[in-house]
Tab-separated table of C-alpha atoms and ligand atoms in Angstrom:
chain	number	residue	atom	x	y	z
V	144	MET	CA	0.135	0.232	-0.098
V	145	ALA	CA	2.608	2.103	0.720
V	146	VAL	CA	4.483	1.657	-2.360
V	147	LEU	CA	1.509	2.136	-4.076
V	148	VAL	CA	1.214	6.189	-2.379
V	149	VAL	CA	4.449	6.546	-2.930
V	150	LEU	CA	4.210	5.598	-6.931
V	151	LEU	CA	1.212	7.466	-6.761
V	152	LEU	CA	3.003	10.587	-4.897
V	153	LEU	CA	5.703	10.150	-8.008
V	154	PHE	CA	3.177	10.345	-11.113
V	155	THR	CA	1.914	12.885	-10.001
V	156	LEU	CA	4.983	14.930	-9.170
V	157	ALA	CA	6.262	13.931	-12.510
V	158	LEU	CA	3.438	14.793	-14.275
V	159	SER	CA	3.570	18.442	-12.368
V	160	ALA	CA	6.795	18.524	-13.335
V	161	ARG	CA	5.939	18.172	-17.036
V	162	ILE	CA	4.709	21.435	-18.361
V	163	ARG	CA	3.289	22.061	-21.395
V	164	PRO	CA	6.365	23.577	-23.492
V	165	SER	CA	5.919	26.972	-25.390
V	166	TYR	CA	7.838	29.816	-26.917
V	167	ASN	CA	5.933	32.895	-24.960
V	168	GLY	CA	9.146	33.434	-23.220
V	169	THR	CA	8.015	30.819	-19.774
V	170	PHE	CA	11.169	28.658	-18.321
V	171	ARG	CA	9.899	25.015	-18.237
V	172	GLU	CA	10.727	23.186	-15.128
V	173	GLU	CA	13.228	20.842	-15.502
V	174	VAL	CA	13.968	17.743	-13.215
V	175	PRO	CA	17.506	17.037	-12.837
V	176	VAL	CA	18.720	13.396	-14.779
V	177	ALA	CA	17.388	10.220	-12.427
V	178	ALA	CA	20.274	8.339	-10.839
V	179	GLY	CA	20.601	4.537	-12.204
V	180	PHE	CA	22.751	5.024	-14.967
V	181	PRO	CA	25.384	2.129	-16.102
V	182	PRO	CA	28.901	4.129	-16.116
V	183	PRO	CA	30.487	4.434	-19.903
V	184	HIS	CA	33.345	2.192	-21.320
V	185	VAL	CA	35.772	4.889	-20.507
V	186	THR	CA	38.377	6.009	-23.476
V	187	ASP	CA	41.612	8.050	-23.771
V	188	LEU	CA	40.162	10.338	-26.427
V	189	ARG	CA	39.546	13.770	-25.571
V	190	ILE	CA	36.936	14.692	-28.153
V	191	HIS	CA	33.654	17.092	-28.394
V	192	ASP	CA	30.856	15.621	-30.456
V	193	PRO	CA	32.654	12.118	-32.245
V	194	SER	CA	31.460	11.180	-35.237
V	195	ILE	CA	33.510	7.369	-35.408
V	196	ILE	CA	33.074	4.701	-38.841
V	197	ARG	CA	34.541	1.959	-38.634
V	198	VAL	CA	36.890	0.039	-41.735
V	199	GLY	CA	38.146	-2.494	-41.374
V	200	GLY	CA	39.672	-2.805	-38.334
V	201	THR	CA	39.966	0.516	-37.527
V	202	PHE	CA	37.863	2.832	-36.371
V	203	TYR	CA	38.306	6.268	-37.053
V	204	SER	CA	37.129	9.896	-35.202
V	205	TYR	CA	36.677	13.013	-36.819
V	206	SER	CA	35.994	15.576	-34.598
V	207	VAL	CA	36.202	19.557	-33.766
V	208	GLY	CA	39.823	20.789	-33.872
V	209	PRO	CA	42.144	22.584	-36.569
V	210	ARG	CA	40.980	21.345	-39.832
V	211	MET	CA	38.785	18.764	-37.730
V	212	VAL	CA	40.730	16.040	-36.765
V	213	ILE	CA	40.928	12.658	-36.944
V	214	HIS	CA	42.347	9.962	-34.568
V	215	GLN	CA	42.242	6.377	-35.231
V	216	ALA	CA	42.409	3.291	-32.682
V	217	PRO	CA	42.466	-0.925	-33.123
V	218	SER	CA	39.494	-0.489	-31.024
V	219	LEU	CA	36.867	1.455	-29.511
V	220	ASP	CA	38.429	1.707	-26.176
V	221	GLY	CA	41.702	2.762	-27.823
V	222	PRO	CA	44.845	3.436	-27.852
V	223	TRP	CA	43.541	6.763	-29.905
V	224	THR	CA	46.107	8.305	-31.753
V	225	GLN	CA	45.968	11.487	-33.807
V	226	THR	CA	46.716	11.371	-37.360
V	227	GLY	CA	45.829	14.137	-39.008
V	228	SER	CA	43.056	16.627	-40.528
V	229	VAL	CA	40.213	16.042	-42.552
V	230	LEU	CA	41.344	19.484	-44.187
V	231	SER	CA	43.941	20.642	-45.625
V	232	ALA	CA	42.852	24.141	-45.498
V	233	ASP	CA	40.839	26.728	-43.919
V	234	SER	CA	37.326	25.227	-45.010
V	235	ILE	CA	36.586	27.466	-48.158
V	236	ILE	CA	32.981	28.455	-46.961
V	237	PRO	CA	33.356	31.908	-46.135
V	238	LYS	CA	31.829	32.339	-43.069
V	239	GLY	CA	32.349	31.014	-39.838
V	240	ASP	CA	34.760	29.171	-37.265
V	241	ARG	CA	36.232	28.260	-40.640
V	242	LYS	CA	39.925	27.107	-39.114
V	243	ALA	CA	37.997	24.577	-36.793
V	244	PRO	CA	34.837	23.464	-38.031
V	245	TRP	CA	32.504	21.823	-35.929
V	246	ALA	CA	30.985	18.006	-35.104
V	247	PRO	CA	31.392	16.689	-37.781
V	248	ASN	CA	29.348	13.328	-39.806
V	249	THR	CA	31.100	11.276	-41.615
V	250	ILE	CA	29.770	8.238	-43.302
V	251	GLN	CA	31.199	5.949	-45.847
V	252	ILE	CA	29.119	5.110	-49.073
V	253	GLY	CA	30.631	2.417	-51.775
V	254	ASP	CA	34.648	2.970	-51.503
V	255	THR	CA	33.933	7.039	-50.858
V	256	PHE	CA	33.858	8.459	-48.213
V	257	TYR	CA	31.972	12.017	-47.137
V	258	CYS	CA	32.337	14.438	-44.119
V	259	TYR	CA	29.917	16.803	-43.694
V	260	TYR	CA	30.528	19.662	-41.388
V	261	ALA	CA	30.050	22.929	-40.120
V	262	VAL	CA	30.809	26.127	-40.045
V	263	SER	CA	29.924	28.989	-36.869
V	264	ASN	CA	30.248	31.226	-34.077
V	265	ALA	CA	29.422	29.952	-31.034
V	266	GLY	CA	25.701	31.136	-30.158
V	267	CYS	CA	24.741	32.535	-33.520
V	268	ARG	CA	22.625	31.059	-36.084
V	269	ASP	CA	24.551	32.096	-38.922
V	270	SER	CA	26.144	29.226	-40.085
V	271	ALA	CA	26.505	26.766	-42.940
V	272	ILE	CA	27.411	22.944	-43.369
V	273	GLY	CA	29.765	22.026	-46.563
V	274	LEU	CA	31.165	18.879	-47.213
V	275	ALA	CA	34.730	17.163	-47.936
V	276	THR	CA	34.549	13.743	-49.494
V	277	SER	CA	37.851	11.534	-49.513
V	278	PRO	CA	38.624	7.270	-51.379
V	279	SER	CA	39.983	7.141	-48.407
V	280	PRO	CA	39.253	7.212	-44.185
V	281	GLY	CA	42.728	9.043	-42.926
V	282	PRO	CA	44.095	12.231	-43.535
V	283	GLY	CA	45.111	13.513	-46.961
V	284	GLY	CA	43.034	12.914	-49.453
V	285	TRP	CA	39.992	14.900	-48.937
V	286	THR	CA	38.634	17.468	-51.495
V	287	ASP	CA	36.855	19.796	-50.026
V	288	HIS	CA	33.142	21.177	-51.871
V	289	GLY	CA	32.477	23.808	-49.328
V	290	LEU	CA	28.705	25.400	-48.785
V	291	LEU	CA	25.613	22.807	-49.126
V	292	ILE	CA	23.219	25.225	-46.927
V	293	GLN	CA	23.687	27.761	-45.116
V	294	SER	CA	21.073	29.859	-42.131
V	295	GLY	CA	21.708	33.462	-40.935
V	296	TYR	CA	23.671	35.251	-43.674
V	297	GLY	CA	24.180	34.385	-47.615
V	298	GLU	CA	22.571	32.801	-50.258
V	299	GLY	CA	19.626	30.576	-49.969
V	300	ALA	CA	19.272	31.470	-46.158
V	301	GLU	CA	15.791	33.628	-46.882
V	302	ARG	CA	14.586	29.515	-47.414
V	303	PHE	CA	11.698	28.041	-44.866
V	304	PRO	CA	12.849	26.159	-42.584
V	305	LEU	CA	16.875	27.879	-42.818
V	306	ASP	CA	15.304	31.310	-42.295
V	307	GLN	CA	14.694	29.499	-38.149
V	308	SER	CA	17.206	27.631	-37.554
V	309	ASN	CA	20.702	27.027	-37.165
V	310	THR	CA	22.605	24.846	-39.647
V	311	ILE	CA	24.718	23.046	-37.515
V	312	ASP	CA	25.307	19.436	-36.265
V	313	PRO	CA	25.017	17.765	-39.681
V	314	ASN	CA	23.896	14.552	-39.452
V	315	ILE	CA	23.066	11.683	-42.990
V	316	PHE	CA	20.901	9.375	-43.036
V	317	LEU	CA	20.172	6.491	-45.973
V	318	ASP	CA	17.060	5.549	-45.770
V	319	PHE	CA	14.786	2.009	-47.389
V	320	ASP	CA	13.880	3.727	-50.592
V	321	GLY	CA	16.758	5.430	-51.494
V	322	THR	CA	15.832	8.514	-49.949
V	323	VAL	CA	18.796	10.946	-48.308
V	324	TYR	CA	18.813	12.857	-45.243
V	325	MET	CA	20.297	15.274	-44.159
V	326	ILE	CA	19.255	16.053	-40.321
V	327	TYR	CA	20.549	19.636	-38.718
V	328	GLY	CA	19.773	21.975	-36.334
V	329	SER	CA	20.700	23.532	-32.800
V	330	PHE	CA	18.913	25.848	-30.364
V	331	TRP	CA	15.918	28.153	-31.841
V	332	THR	CA	13.538	25.231	-33.180
V	333	GLY	CA	15.460	22.766	-33.173
V	334	ILE	CA	16.451	19.494	-35.327
V	335	TRP	CA	15.208	19.650	-38.547
V	336	SER	CA	15.781	17.008	-41.682
V	337	ILE	CA	16.454	18.024	-45.693
V	338	ALA	CA	16.055	15.532	-48.431
V	339	LEU	CA	19.653	15.513	-50.513
V	340	HIS	CA	19.715	14.063	-54.450
V	341	SER	CA	21.157	10.652	-54.757
V	342	ASP	CA	24.755	12.017	-55.194
V	343	LEU	CA	24.869	12.997	-51.291
V	344	MET	CA	25.989	16.019	-52.132
V	345	SER	CA	23.011	18.744	-53.429
V	346	ILE	CA	20.001	19.463	-52.196
V	347	SER	CA	16.404	18.216	-53.291
V	348	THR	CA	14.263	21.354	-54.287
V	349	THR	CA	11.252	21.503	-55.360
V	350	THR	CA	10.012	23.355	-58.653
V	351	ASP	CA	9.592	26.762	-56.844
V	352	GLY	CA	12.892	26.043	-55.084
V	353	ALA	CA	11.128	24.678	-51.588
V	354	LEU	CA	13.511	22.651	-49.385
V	355	ASP	CA	12.188	18.891	-49.063
V	356	ALA	CA	11.809	19.837	-44.836
V	357	THR	CA	10.587	17.712	-42.219
V	358	HIS	CA	10.316	19.263	-38.287
V	359	LEU	CA	11.568	16.477	-36.146
V	360	ALA	CA	12.119	17.962	-32.451
V	361	ALA	CA	12.345	20.869	-30.674
V	362	GLU	CA	12.729	21.978	-27.180
V	363	PRO	CA	9.626	24.855	-27.083
V	364	GLY	CA	10.059	25.959	-23.890
V	365	VAL	CA	12.692	28.302	-22.066
V	366	ILE	CA	15.837	26.555	-20.587
V	367	PHE	CA	17.707	29.171	-19.944
V	368	ARG	CA	17.863	33.038	-20.671
V	369	ALA	CA	19.816	33.747	-24.247
V	370	ARG	CA	22.529	36.004	-23.793
V	371	LYS	CA	22.546	40.013	-23.438
V	372	ASN	CA	21.900	41.820	-26.668
V	373	ALA	CA	20.323	38.574	-28.518
V	374	ASN	CA	19.120	39.091	-32.225
V	375	SER	CA	17.787	36.676	-34.361
V	376	ILE	CA	21.277	35.869	-35.582
V	377	CYS	CA	23.297	35.557	-32.493
V	378	GLY	CA	21.561	34.350	-29.620
V	379	ASP	CA	17.619	33.812	-29.835
V	380	VAL	CA	15.407	36.580	-28.563
V	381	THR	CA	12.621	34.272	-27.222
V	382	GLY	CA	15.215	32.421	-25.047
V	383	ALA	CA	17.423	29.189	-25.862
V	384	HIS	CA	15.570	26.209	-26.557
V	385	PRO	CA	18.768	23.853	-26.005
V	386	VAL	CA	18.054	20.994	-28.256
V	387	GLU	CA	20.931	19.970	-30.962
V	388	GLY	CA	23.591	17.142	-31.924
V	389	ALA	CA	20.646	14.431	-33.589
V	390	PHE	CA	22.111	11.427	-35.024
V	391	LEU	CA	18.787	9.240	-37.129
V	392	THR	CA	19.366	5.109	-36.931
V	393	TYR	CA	16.993	2.688	-37.415
V	394	HIS	CA	16.902	-0.993	-35.505
V	395	ALA	CA	13.942	-3.009	-36.607
V	396	PRO	CA	10.811	-1.595	-36.282
V	397	TYR	CA	11.470	1.608	-35.521
V	398	TYR	CA	13.359	4.848	-36.538
V	399	TYR	CA	14.818	6.234	-33.382
V	400	LEU	CA	16.370	9.864	-33.432
V	401	TRP	CA	18.763	11.120	-30.487
V	402	PHE	CA	19.574	14.287	-29.755
V	403	SER	CA	21.716	16.028	-26.956
V	404	TRP	CA	19.074	17.964	-24.670
V	405	GLY	CA	20.653	21.094	-22.591
V	406	ARG	CA	23.752	23.040	-22.073
V	407	CYS	CA	26.603	21.212	-23.572
V	408	CYS	CA	29.834	23.827	-22.158
V	409	GLU	CA	30.095	26.221	-19.925
V	410	PHE	CA	30.316	24.652	-16.319
V	411	LYS	CA	32.978	26.977	-15.125
V	412	ASN	CA	30.634	28.077	-11.886
V	413	GLU	CA	28.823	25.936	-9.324
V	414	GLN	CA	25.293	27.790	-10.602
V	415	MET	CA	25.799	26.027	-13.944
V	416	ARG	CA	27.253	22.397	-12.844
V	417	ASN	CA	24.009	22.599	-10.208
V	418	SER	CA	21.460	23.763	-12.589
V	419	GLY	CA	19.917	20.396	-13.457
V	420	LYS	CA	20.198	21.436	-17.446
V	421	GLU	CA	23.193	20.277	-18.275
V	422	TYR	CA	23.431	17.881	-21.848
V	423	ARG	CA	21.602	14.550	-21.543
V	424	ILE	CA	20.952	12.299	-24.467
V	425	ARG	CA	17.585	11.659	-25.161
V	426	VAL	CA	15.407	9.793	-27.866
V	427	GLY	CA	12.436	9.018	-29.810
V	428	ARG	CA	10.473	6.697	-32.458
V	429	SER	CA	8.868	6.269	-35.045
V	430	ALA	CA	8.046	3.909	-38.385
V	431	SER	CA	8.858	6.581	-41.047
V	432	ALA	CA	12.266	8.713	-41.203
V	433	ARG	CA	10.120	11.275	-41.129
V	434	GLY	CA	8.572	11.075	-38.561
V	435	PRO	CA	6.701	11.643	-36.062
V	436	PHE	CA	8.947	11.188	-33.292
V	437	VAL	CA	7.361	10.546	-30.219
V	438	ASP	CA	8.806	9.194	-26.761
V	439	LYS	CA	7.307	6.305	-24.407
V	440	GLN	CA	4.674	9.089	-23.288
V	441	GLY	CA	3.671	9.657	-27.156
V	442	GLN	CA	4.644	13.048	-26.580
V	443	ASP	CA	5.807	14.308	-30.009
V	444	LEU	CA	9.658	15.396	-29.949
V	445	VAL	CA	8.628	18.465	-31.935
V	446	ASP	CA	6.561	19.478	-28.693
V	447	GLY	CA	9.615	18.784	-25.808
V	448	GLY	CA	8.971	15.044	-26.033
V	449	GLY	CA	12.338	12.917	-25.395
V	450	GLU	CA	12.994	9.701	-23.502
V	451	THR	CA	16.308	10.058	-21.619
V	452	VAL	CA	18.714	7.327	-22.059
V	453	TYR	CA	21.858	8.570	-21.156
V	454	GLY	CA	22.555	11.569	-18.625
V	455	SER	CA	25.329	12.669	-15.437
V	456	ASN	CA	26.064	9.875	-13.131
V	457	GLY	CA	28.857	8.719	-11.026
V	458	GLU	CA	32.208	10.735	-12.261
V	459	VAL	CA	29.726	11.613	-15.311
V	460	PHE	CA	28.517	14.777	-16.164
V	461	ALA	CA	26.785	15.978	-19.299
V	462	PRO	CA	27.256	13.565	-21.917
V	463	GLY	CA	26.091	14.129	-25.296
V	464	GLY	CA	27.208	14.742	-29.047
V	465	GLN	CA	26.261	11.614	-29.314
V	466	GLY	CA	26.521	8.476	-31.964
V	467	ILE	CA	25.419	4.700	-32.913
V	468	LEU	CA	27.771	2.488	-34.328
V	469	THR	CA	26.339	-0.823	-35.021
V	470	ASP	CA	27.997	-4.276	-35.193
V	471	GLU	CA	27.356	-8.136	-35.074
V	472	LEU	CA	26.877	-7.556	-31.686
V	473	GLY	CA	24.381	-4.661	-31.903
V	474	ASP	CA	23.992	-1.196	-31.258
V	475	ILE	CA	26.870	1.320	-29.314
V	476	LEU	CA	26.001	4.197	-28.275
V	477	TYR	CA	29.309	6.758	-28.158
V	478	TYR	CA	29.165	10.130	-26.543
V	479	HIS	CA	31.826	12.810	-24.698
V	480	TYR	CA	31.329	13.439	-21.238
V	481	LEU	CA	32.577	15.267	-18.831
V	482	ASN	CA	34.414	13.850	-15.757
V	483	THR	CA	33.760	15.421	-12.858
V	484	SER	CA	37.256	13.731	-11.004
V	485	ILE	CA	39.479	15.401	-14.050
V	486	SER	CA	38.191	19.014	-15.237
V	487	TYR	CA	34.472	20.274	-16.514
V	488	ASP	CA	36.463	21.868	-18.831
V	489	PHE	CA	35.467	21.694	-22.775
V	490	TRP	CA	38.906	19.981	-24.534
V	491	GLU	CA	38.749	17.635	-21.249
V	492	ALA	CA	35.281	15.803	-22.833
V	493	ARG	CA	36.153	11.746	-23.149
V	494	LEU	CA	34.796	9.816	-25.578
V	495	GLY	CA	32.652	7.103	-23.086
V	496	TYR	CA	30.338	4.723	-24.758
V	497	ASN	CA	27.434	1.836	-23.978
V	498	ARG	CA	26.216	-0.586	-25.659
V	499	LEU	CA	22.391	-0.653	-26.092
V	500	GLU	CA	19.468	-2.800	-25.361
V	501	TYR	CA	15.838	-2.680	-27.106
V	502	VAL	CA	13.742	-3.051	-24.337
V	503	ASP	CA	9.784	-2.981	-25.576
V	504	GLY	CA	11.844	-1.224	-28.509
V	505	TRP	CA	13.371	1.640	-25.941
V	506	PRO	CA	17.083	1.449	-26.214
V	507	VAL	CA	18.535	0.985	-22.722
V	508	ALA	CA	22.250	1.370	-21.944
V	509	VAL	CA	23.604	-1.120	-20.638
N	841	NAG	C1	2.961	30.791	-21.419
N	841	NAG	O1	2.831	29.205	-21.217
N	841	NAG	C2	2.601	28.659	-20.487
N	841	NAG	C3	3.265	27.163	-20.862
N	841	NAG	O2	2.034	26.121	-22.270
N	841	NAG	C4	1.155	28.761	-19.241
N	841	NAG	O3	1.061	28.070	-18.670
N	841	NAG	C5	1.673	29.902	-19.511
N	841	NAG	O4	-0.320	30.547	-19.088
N	841	NAG	C6	1.872	31.424	-21.030
N	841	NAG	N1	2.083	32.491	-20.418
N	841	NAG	C7	1.322	33.424	-21.426
N	841	NAG	C8	1.464	35.033	-20.501
N	841	NAG	O5	0.526	33.194	-21.995
N	842	NAG	C1	37.258	9.862	-14.067
N	842	NAG	O1	39.028	9.854	-13.389
N	842	NAG	C2	39.225	9.539	-12.799
N	842	NAG	C3	40.722	9.379	-12.573
N	842	NAG	O2	41.103	9.993	-13.715
N	842	NAG	C4	39.467	7.699	-13.036
N	842	NAG	O3	40.103	6.906	-11.778
N	842	NAG	C5	37.948	7.435	-13.591
N	842	NAG	O4	37.853	6.034	-14.377
N	842	NAG	C6	37.098	8.024	-14.301
N	842	NAG	N1	36.169	8.316	-14.389
N	842	NAG	C7	35.065	7.961	-15.388
N	842	NAG	C8	34.257	7.771	-15.525
N	842	NAG	O5	35.608	8.129	-16.729
């Protein structure tokens, strides 16, 4: 009986904590991440927003850093060695952090490696997604093709939904029907997908120039205040809506949209660390790559839904920037995290990973 009462109480609390999100400037209540996540497999790789592929017996990791750094290892556990960079010069896209593009996503299609990357400036949506290709996964053979899409300023940025989103954090997904999707987005209106041509190098548009776009996830509530002097390009005047780093996967019979929710970085002071709003890895599922993606309660990710699959636990703080690797044993969730025993500093984030089990079609980190 006592158990029932406690359960009822918890349920009521959970319901009241789940304030309906809105874009009206109302802060959304958010409970800190629940305990109970397993510890990660710990590695020696310092990284943010890892993108990892396996080619034969070698793992390749691509990440932010001068011209996007490449690390290689014989196993996910390491040892990881920096072997070079993707680009041999600054990005040819004339905006943002072209010396050190952000959050690359590398995939192999046939004999070609495609590395999608972003150039931007922190807190601003004057951003762009570009592409480099190579016949080999390591350093040395990459050609920078430059701009695919951009938001903020520049040609085409006025098109929907580029006019209200931030073109960073690209992720490419090939659907069974041959459609190629580029998922992207960070803050503002959240996560979108747009269709690419089958060459994977150009945007698919209708005859009137519209993008084939779908809204996949958003945080309509205000989670923290935007910077002072916010305008529509640098800082969001409606407040911060922190969802980003999306990654689309398929595990029969569902598509899964993974994303990072909360504050990624800037944990210099106690208040930022203890706000309960640090990064965590969330997911929703759908019968279609175009959504709608929902969480266990059936709440659409576009309305602020999302199951937390991995969050702070023990020495692990603010895990996010995740991706999924699949091998003969199943899916592996990999991400970066801060080790509270080491440092909260941006450059001290490490690669960690957990295998996934699917319980009733919902992924659980083990
Ligand atoms: C803003 O949205 C919240 C949540 O939906 C609601 O409770 C609140 O009344 C709204 N405030 C205004 C000023 O509309
Ligand atoms: C955190 O760092 C300490 C000290 O280096 C180490 O012993 C521990 O295994 C690390 N934990 C994680 C989860 O990385």
